[in-house]
Short mmCIF file of C-alpha atoms and ligand atoms in Angstrom, two decimals:
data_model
loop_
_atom_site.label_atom_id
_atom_site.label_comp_id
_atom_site.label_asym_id
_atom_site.label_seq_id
_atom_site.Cartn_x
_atom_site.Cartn_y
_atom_site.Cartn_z
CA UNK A 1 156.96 -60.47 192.20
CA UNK A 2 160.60 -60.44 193.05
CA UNK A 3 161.10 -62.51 189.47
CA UNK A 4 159.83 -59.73 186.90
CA UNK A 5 161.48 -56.84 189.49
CA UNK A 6 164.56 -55.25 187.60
CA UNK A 7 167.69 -53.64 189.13
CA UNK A 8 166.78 -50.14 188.88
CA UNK A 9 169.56 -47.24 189.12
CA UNK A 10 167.00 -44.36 188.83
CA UNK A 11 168.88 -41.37 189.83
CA UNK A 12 165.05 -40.14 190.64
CA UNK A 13 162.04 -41.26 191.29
CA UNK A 14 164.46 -43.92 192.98
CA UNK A 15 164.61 -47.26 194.01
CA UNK A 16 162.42 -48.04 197.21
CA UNK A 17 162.73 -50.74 199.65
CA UNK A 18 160.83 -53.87 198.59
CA UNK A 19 159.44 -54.41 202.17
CA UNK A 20 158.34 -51.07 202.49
CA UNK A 21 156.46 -51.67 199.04
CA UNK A 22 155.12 -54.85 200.09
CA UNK A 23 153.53 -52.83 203.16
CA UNK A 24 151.95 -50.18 200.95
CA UNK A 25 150.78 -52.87 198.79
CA UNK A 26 148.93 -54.93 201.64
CA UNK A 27 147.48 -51.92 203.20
CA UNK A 28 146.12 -49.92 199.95
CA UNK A 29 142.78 -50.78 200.31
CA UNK A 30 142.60 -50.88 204.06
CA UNK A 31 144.40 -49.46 206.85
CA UNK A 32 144.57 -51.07 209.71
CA UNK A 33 141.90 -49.91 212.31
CA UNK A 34 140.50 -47.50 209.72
CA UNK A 35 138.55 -49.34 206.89
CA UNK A 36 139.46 -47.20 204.40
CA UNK A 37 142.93 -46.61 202.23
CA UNK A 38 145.70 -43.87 203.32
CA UNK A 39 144.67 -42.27 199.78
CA UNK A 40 140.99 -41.94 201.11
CA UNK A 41 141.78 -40.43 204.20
CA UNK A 42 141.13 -37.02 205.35
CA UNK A 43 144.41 -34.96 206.47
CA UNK A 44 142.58 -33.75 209.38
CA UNK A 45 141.83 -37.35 210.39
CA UNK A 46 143.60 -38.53 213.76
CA UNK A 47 144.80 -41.19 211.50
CA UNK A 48 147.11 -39.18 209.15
CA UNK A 49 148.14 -37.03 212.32
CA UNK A 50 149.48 -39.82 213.63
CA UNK A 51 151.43 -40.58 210.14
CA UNK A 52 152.81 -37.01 210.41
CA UNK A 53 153.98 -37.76 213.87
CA UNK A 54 155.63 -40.68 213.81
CA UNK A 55 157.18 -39.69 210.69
CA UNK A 56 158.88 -37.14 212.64
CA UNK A 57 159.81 -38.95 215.47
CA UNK A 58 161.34 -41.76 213.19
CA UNK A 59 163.51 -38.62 211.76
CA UNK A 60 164.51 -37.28 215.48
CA UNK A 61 165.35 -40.04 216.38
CA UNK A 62 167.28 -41.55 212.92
CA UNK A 63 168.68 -37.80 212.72
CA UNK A 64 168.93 -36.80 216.49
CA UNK A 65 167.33 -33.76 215.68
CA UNK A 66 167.14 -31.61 218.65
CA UNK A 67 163.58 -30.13 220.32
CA UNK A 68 165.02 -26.55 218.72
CA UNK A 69 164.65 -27.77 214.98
CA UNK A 70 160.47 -27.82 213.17
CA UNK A 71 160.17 -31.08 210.69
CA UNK A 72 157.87 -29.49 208.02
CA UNK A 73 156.57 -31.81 205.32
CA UNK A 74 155.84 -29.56 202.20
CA UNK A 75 154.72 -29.86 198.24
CA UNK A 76 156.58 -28.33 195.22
CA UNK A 77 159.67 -30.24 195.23
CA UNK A 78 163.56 -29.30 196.58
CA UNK A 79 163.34 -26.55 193.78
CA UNK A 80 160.50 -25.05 195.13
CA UNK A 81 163.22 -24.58 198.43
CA UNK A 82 165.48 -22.82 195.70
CA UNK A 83 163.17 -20.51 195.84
CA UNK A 84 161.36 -20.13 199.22
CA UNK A 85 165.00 -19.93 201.05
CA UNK A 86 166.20 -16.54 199.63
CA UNK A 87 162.20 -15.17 199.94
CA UNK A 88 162.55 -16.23 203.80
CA UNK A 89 165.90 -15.42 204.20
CA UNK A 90 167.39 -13.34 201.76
CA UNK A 91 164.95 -10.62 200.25
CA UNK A 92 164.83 -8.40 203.41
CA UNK A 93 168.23 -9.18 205.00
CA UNK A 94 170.36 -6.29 203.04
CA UNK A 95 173.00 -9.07 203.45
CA UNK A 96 174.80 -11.04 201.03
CA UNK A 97 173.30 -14.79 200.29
CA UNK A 98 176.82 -17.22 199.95
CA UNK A 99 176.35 -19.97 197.20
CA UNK A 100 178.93 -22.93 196.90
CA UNK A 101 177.82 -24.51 193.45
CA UNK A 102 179.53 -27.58 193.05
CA UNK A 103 176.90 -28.77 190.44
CA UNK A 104 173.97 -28.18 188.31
CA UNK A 105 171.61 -28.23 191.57
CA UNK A 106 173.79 -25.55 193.36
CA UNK A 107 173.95 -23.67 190.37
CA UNK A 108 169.94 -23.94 189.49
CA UNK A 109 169.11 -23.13 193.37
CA UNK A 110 172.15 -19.88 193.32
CA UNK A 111 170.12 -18.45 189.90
CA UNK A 112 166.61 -18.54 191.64
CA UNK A 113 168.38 -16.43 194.66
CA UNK A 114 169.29 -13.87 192.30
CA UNK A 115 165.85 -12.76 191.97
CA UNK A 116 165.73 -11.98 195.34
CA UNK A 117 168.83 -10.05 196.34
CA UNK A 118 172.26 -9.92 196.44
CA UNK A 119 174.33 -13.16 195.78
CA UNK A 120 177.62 -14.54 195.45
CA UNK A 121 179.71 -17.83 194.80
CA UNK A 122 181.98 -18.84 197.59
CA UNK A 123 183.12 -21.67 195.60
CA UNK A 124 182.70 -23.04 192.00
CA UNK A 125 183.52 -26.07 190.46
CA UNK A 126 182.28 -25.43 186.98
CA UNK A 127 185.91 -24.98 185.47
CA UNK A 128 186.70 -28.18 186.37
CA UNK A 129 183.19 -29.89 184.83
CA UNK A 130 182.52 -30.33 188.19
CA UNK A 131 184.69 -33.08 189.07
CA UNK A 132 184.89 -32.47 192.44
CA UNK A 133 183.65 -30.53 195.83
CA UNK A 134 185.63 -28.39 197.65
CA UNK A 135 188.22 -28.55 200.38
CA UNK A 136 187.57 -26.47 203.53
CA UNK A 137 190.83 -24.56 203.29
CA UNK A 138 189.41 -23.40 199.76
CA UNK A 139 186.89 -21.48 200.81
CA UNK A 140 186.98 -18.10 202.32
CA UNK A 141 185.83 -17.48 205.31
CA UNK A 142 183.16 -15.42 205.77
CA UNK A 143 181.55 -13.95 208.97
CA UNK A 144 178.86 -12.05 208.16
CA UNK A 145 175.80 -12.89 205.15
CA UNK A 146 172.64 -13.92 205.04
CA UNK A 147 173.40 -17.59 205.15
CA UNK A 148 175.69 -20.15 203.11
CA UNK A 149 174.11 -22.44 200.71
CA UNK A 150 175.51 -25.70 199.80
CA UNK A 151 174.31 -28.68 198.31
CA UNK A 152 175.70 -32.47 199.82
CA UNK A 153 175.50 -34.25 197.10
CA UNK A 154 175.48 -33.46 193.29
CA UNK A 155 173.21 -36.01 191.76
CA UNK A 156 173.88 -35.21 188.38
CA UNK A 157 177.46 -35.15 188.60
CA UNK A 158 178.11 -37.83 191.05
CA UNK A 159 180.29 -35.63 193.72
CA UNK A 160 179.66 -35.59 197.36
CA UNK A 161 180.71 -33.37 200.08
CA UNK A 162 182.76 -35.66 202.48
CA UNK A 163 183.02 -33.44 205.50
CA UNK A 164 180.64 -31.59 207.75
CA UNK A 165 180.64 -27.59 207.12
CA UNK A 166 180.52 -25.10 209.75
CA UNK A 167 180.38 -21.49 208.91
CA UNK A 168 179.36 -18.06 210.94
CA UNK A 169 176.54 -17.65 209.42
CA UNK A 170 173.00 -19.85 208.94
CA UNK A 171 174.32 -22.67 206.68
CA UNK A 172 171.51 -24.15 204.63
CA UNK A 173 172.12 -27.70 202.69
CA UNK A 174 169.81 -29.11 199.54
CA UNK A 175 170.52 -32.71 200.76
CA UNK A 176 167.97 -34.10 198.28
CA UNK A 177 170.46 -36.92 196.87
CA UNK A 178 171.71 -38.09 200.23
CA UNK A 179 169.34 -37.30 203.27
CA UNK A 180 169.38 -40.37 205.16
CA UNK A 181 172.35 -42.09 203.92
CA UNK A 182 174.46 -41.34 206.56
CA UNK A 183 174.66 -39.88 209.83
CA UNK A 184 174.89 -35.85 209.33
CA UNK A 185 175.57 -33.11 212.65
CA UNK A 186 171.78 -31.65 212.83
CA UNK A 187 173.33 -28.88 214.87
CA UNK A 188 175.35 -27.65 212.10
CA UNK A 189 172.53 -26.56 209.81
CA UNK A 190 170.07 -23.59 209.83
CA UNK A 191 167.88 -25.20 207.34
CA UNK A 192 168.24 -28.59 205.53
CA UNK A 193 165.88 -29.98 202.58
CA UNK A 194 165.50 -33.04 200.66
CA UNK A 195 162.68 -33.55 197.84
CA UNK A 196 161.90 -37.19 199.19
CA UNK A 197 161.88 -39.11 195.78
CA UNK A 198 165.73 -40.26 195.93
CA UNK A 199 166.23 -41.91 198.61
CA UNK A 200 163.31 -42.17 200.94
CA UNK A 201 159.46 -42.07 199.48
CA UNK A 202 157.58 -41.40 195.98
CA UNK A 203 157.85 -37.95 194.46
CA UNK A 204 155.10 -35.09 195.99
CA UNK A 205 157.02 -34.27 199.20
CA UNK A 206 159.96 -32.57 200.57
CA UNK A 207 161.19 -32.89 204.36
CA UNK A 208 162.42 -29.13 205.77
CA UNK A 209 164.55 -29.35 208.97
CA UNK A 210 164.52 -25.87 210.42
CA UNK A 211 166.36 -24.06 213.36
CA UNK A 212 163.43 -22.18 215.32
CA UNK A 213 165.33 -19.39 215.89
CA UNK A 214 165.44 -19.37 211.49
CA UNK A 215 161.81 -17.77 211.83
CA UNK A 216 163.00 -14.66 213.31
CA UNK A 217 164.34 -13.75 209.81
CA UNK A 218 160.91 -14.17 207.67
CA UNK A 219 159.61 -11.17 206.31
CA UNK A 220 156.10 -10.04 206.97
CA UNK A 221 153.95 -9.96 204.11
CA UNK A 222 154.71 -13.21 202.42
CA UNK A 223 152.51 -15.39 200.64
CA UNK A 224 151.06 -17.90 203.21
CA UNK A 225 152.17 -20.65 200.91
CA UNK A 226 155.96 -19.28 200.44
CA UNK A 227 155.91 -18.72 204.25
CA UNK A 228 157.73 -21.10 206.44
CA UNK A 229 155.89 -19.96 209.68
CA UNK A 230 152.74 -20.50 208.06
CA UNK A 231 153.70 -24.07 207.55
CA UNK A 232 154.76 -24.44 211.37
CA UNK A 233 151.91 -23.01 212.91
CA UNK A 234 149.90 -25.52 210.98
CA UNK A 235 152.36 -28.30 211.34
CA UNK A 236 152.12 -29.28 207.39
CA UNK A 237 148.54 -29.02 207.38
CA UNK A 238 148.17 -25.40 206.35
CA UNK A 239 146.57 -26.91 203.11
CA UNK A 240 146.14 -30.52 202.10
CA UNK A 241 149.53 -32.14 202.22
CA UNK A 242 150.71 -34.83 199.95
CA UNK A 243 148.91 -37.59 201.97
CA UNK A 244 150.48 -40.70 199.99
CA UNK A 245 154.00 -39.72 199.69
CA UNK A 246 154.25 -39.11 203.70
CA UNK A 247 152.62 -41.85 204.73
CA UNK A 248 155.35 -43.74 202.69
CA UNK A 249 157.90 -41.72 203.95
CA UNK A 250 156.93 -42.84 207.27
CA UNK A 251 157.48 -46.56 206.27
CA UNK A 252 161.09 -45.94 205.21
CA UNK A 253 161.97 -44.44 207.93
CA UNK A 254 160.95 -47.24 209.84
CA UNK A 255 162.52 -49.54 207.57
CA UNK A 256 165.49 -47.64 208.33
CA UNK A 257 165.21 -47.59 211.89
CA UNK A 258 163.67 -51.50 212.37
CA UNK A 259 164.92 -53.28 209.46
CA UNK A 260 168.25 -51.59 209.15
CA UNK A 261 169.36 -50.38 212.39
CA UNK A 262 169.93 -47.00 211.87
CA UNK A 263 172.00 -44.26 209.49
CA UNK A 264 175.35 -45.52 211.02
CA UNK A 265 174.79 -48.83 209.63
CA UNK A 266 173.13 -47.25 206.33
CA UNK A 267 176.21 -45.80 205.46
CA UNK A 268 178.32 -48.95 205.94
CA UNK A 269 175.97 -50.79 203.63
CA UNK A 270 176.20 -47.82 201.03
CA UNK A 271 180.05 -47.58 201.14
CA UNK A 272 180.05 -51.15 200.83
CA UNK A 273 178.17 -50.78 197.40
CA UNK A 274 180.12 -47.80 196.05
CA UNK A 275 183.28 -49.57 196.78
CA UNK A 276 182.23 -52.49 194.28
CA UNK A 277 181.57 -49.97 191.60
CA UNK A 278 184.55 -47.71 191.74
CA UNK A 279 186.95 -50.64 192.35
CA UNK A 280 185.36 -52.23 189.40
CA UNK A 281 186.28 -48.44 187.56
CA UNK A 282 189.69 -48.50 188.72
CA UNK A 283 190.59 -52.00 188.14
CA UNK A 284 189.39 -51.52 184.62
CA UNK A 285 192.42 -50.24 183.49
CA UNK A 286 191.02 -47.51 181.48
CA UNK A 287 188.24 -48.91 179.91
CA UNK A 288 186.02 -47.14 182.22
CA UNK A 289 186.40 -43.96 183.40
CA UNK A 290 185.28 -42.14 186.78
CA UNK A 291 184.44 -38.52 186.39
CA UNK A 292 184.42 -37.76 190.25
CA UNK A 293 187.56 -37.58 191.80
CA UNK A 294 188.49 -39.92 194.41
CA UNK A 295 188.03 -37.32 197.50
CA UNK A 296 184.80 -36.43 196.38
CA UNK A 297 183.17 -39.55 195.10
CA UNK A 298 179.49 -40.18 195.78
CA UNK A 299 178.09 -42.83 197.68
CA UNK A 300 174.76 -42.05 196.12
CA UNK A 301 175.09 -41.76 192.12
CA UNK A 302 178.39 -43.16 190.25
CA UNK A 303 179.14 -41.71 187.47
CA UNK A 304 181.32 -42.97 184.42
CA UNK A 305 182.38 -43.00 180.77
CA UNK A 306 183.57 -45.77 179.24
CA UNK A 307 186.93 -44.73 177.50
CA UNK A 308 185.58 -45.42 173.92
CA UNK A 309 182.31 -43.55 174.03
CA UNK A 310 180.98 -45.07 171.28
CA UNK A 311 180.44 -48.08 173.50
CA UNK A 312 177.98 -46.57 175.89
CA UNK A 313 175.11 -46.34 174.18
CA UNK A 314 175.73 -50.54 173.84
CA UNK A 315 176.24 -51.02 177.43
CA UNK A 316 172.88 -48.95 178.48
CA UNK A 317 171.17 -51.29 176.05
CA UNK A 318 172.57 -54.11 176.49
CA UNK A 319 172.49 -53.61 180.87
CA UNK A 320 168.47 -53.49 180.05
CA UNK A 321 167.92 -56.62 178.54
CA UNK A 322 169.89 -57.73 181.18
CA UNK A 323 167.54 -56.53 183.74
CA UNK A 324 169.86 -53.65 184.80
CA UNK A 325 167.78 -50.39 184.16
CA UNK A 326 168.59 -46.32 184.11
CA UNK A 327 172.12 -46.35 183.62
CA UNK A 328 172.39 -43.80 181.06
CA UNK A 329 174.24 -40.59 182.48
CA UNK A 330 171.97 -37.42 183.06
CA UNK A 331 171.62 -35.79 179.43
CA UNK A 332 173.23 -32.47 180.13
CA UNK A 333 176.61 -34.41 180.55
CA UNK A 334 176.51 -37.88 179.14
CA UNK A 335 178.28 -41.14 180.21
CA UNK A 336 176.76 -43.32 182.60
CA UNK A 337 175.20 -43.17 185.85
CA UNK A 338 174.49 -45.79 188.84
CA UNK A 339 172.31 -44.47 191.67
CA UNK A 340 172.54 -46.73 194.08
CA UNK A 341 170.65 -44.89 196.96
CA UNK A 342 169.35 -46.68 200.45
CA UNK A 343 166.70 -49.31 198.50
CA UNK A 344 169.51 -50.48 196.15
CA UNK A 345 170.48 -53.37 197.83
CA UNK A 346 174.09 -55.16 197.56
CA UNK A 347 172.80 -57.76 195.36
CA UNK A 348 172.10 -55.36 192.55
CA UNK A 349 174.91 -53.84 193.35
CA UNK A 350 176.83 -56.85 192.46
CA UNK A 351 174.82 -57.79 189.10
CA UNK A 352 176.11 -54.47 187.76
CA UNK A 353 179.40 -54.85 188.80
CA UNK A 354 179.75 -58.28 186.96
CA UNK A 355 177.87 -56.77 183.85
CA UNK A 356 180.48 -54.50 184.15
CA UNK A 357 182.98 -56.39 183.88
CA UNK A 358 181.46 -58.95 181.22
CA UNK A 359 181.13 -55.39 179.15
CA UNK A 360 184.46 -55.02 179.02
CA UNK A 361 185.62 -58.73 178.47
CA UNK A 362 183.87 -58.59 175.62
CA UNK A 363 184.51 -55.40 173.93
CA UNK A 364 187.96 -54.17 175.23
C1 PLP B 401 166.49 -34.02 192.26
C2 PLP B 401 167.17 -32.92 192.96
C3 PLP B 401 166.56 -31.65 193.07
C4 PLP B 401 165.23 -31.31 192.43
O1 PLP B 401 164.22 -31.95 193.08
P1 PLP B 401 162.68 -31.73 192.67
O2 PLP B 401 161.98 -32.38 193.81
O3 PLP B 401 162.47 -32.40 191.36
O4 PLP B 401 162.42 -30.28 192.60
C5 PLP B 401 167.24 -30.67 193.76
N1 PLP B 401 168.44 -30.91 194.33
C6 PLP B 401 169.04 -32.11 194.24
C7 PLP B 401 170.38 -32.30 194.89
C8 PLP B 401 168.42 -33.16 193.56
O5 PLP B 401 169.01 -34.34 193.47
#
């Protein structure tokens, strides 16, 4: 198997851990103790509580989340958060919803608030082709709103918030792109998401870490569905949840916790691999060309040009037959893109940097 496996830079669906696949693989027909496969099983079945629980433990304890925060499993993707945070939190306020868009995911979540009530940027980077996130001095203070929302990491353009914000108000974070890569203050957070596909199980679930005392906000007369009470009372089970994609989010997070040692060490790994590639950017003397700057580079997704674009087209193509897939940049902005989230090991890491630099050997 490992032979025909390529280096794959998926920004998402990502890269998962090739232990964790081996697992899924051995047990598809049968889990253990149960004679029957996870996507037979019925989500009422001790068995898949179980999954559910340990799930969340693994994240308490990988996370320290504190006894005052749910863990809610739910469908319909991070966007579907985009939406259900300013029904929850925004529509009945009569408060102010506080969006820092420092990408196309900040900016896609800020446009579905809109429809709910009253919104406004504390911070955008679009001017600068969002190049960059913002400095804490930049933004204004604020001590009154509904809530601030920010996303960590902007997948698209490769720019990731490098320190921990704390406002006066709920602060809610689309960590989608980064959730377990590194350790993050819980504590800080009225709400966090992440749609589970980048960096820690298959598309069809996203984790919600939510302050209890959040609830006291919701509106009455909801849609069950749109509700996040709903979903705590019935501890993700309020209809069928997406069985498969917890179950293996419940083996990376064991991965992470057995195999790894942890999100401290996670992060060491992962700023071991984005160090290869942006040295390998800066050393190029201009041939290739980061678009993040240096402050807010992401750990997660790279992103590049190479100074004569007319050359990137060649170096997607010829990275594939090389065995090094999804490189091309996101199509809104071009270039090229590396995602080298929590499954993309060093070694992969290191075939792209000397592809890299073969590239431009041969074409500079
Ligand atoms: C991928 C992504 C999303 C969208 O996720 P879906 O699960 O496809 O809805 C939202 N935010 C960020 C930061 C992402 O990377």
């Amino acid at each position: 198997m490992a032979k025909t496996r390529v280096h794959n830079f998926s920004a998402g669906p990502g890269a998962l851990p090739l232990p964790v696949l081996m697992r899924a693989k051995q047990e598809l027909d049968e889990l253990p103790d149960v004679g029957m496969s996870v996507l037979e099983i019925s989500h009422r079945s001790s068995t898949f509580n179980d999954i559910i629980q340990t799930t969340q433990n693994n994240l308490r304890t990988l996370l320290d989340i504190p006894n005052n925060y749910h863990i809610l499993f739910l469908a319909g993707g991070a966007s579907l958060q985009f939406s259900m945070v300013p029904m929850n939190f925004l529509r009945k306020s009569g408060e102010c919803a506080y969006y820092i868009v420092g990408g196309t995911w900040g900016q896609k979540a800020m446009e579905q608030a809109r429809r709910e009530g009253d919104t406004s940027r504390l911070w955008d980077g679009s001017s600068e082709k969002f190049s960059r996130m913002p400095s804490f001095d930049e933004i204004n203070p604020i001590s009154s709103g509904a809530y601030v929302h920010i996303t960590s990491n902007e997948t698209i353009q490769g720019i990731q918030l490098q320190w921990e914000p704390t406002f006066g108000v709920p602060l809610i974070c689309d960590m989608s792109s980064d959730f377990l890569s590194r350790p993050v203050s819980v504590t800080n957070y009225g709400l966090m998401y992440a749609g589970v596909q980048k960096n820690i199980g298959p598309a069809g679930v996203t984790v919600v870490i939510i302050r209890k005392d959040m609830l006291e906000c919701i509106p009455d007369g909801l849609h069950s569905m749109l509700d996040y009470r709903v979903h705590v009372a019935k501890d993700s089970s309020y209809n069928t949840p997406p069985v498969f994609s917890i179950y293996m989010a419940n083996l990376v997070t064991k991965w992470l916790l057995e195999d790894v040692g942890g999100l401290a060490k996670m992060n060491a790994i992962n700023q071991e691999k984005a160090d290869i590639l942006y040295s390998t950017i800066d050393n190029s003397t201009g041939f290739y060309i980061g678009h993040a700057h240096e402050d807010s580079r992401s750990a997660m997704n790279v992103t590049w040009r190479i100074e004569d674009q007319t050359l990137e087209e060649k170096f997607v193509a010829e990275a594939y037959d090389s065995g090094l897939h999804n490189l091309k940049g996101h199509h809104s902005i071009g270039g090229l893109r590396a995602s080298i989230y929590n499954a993309v090991t060093l070694e992969s890491v290191h075939a792209l940097q000397y592809f890299m630099l073969d590239f431009q050997s041969r074409w500079e």
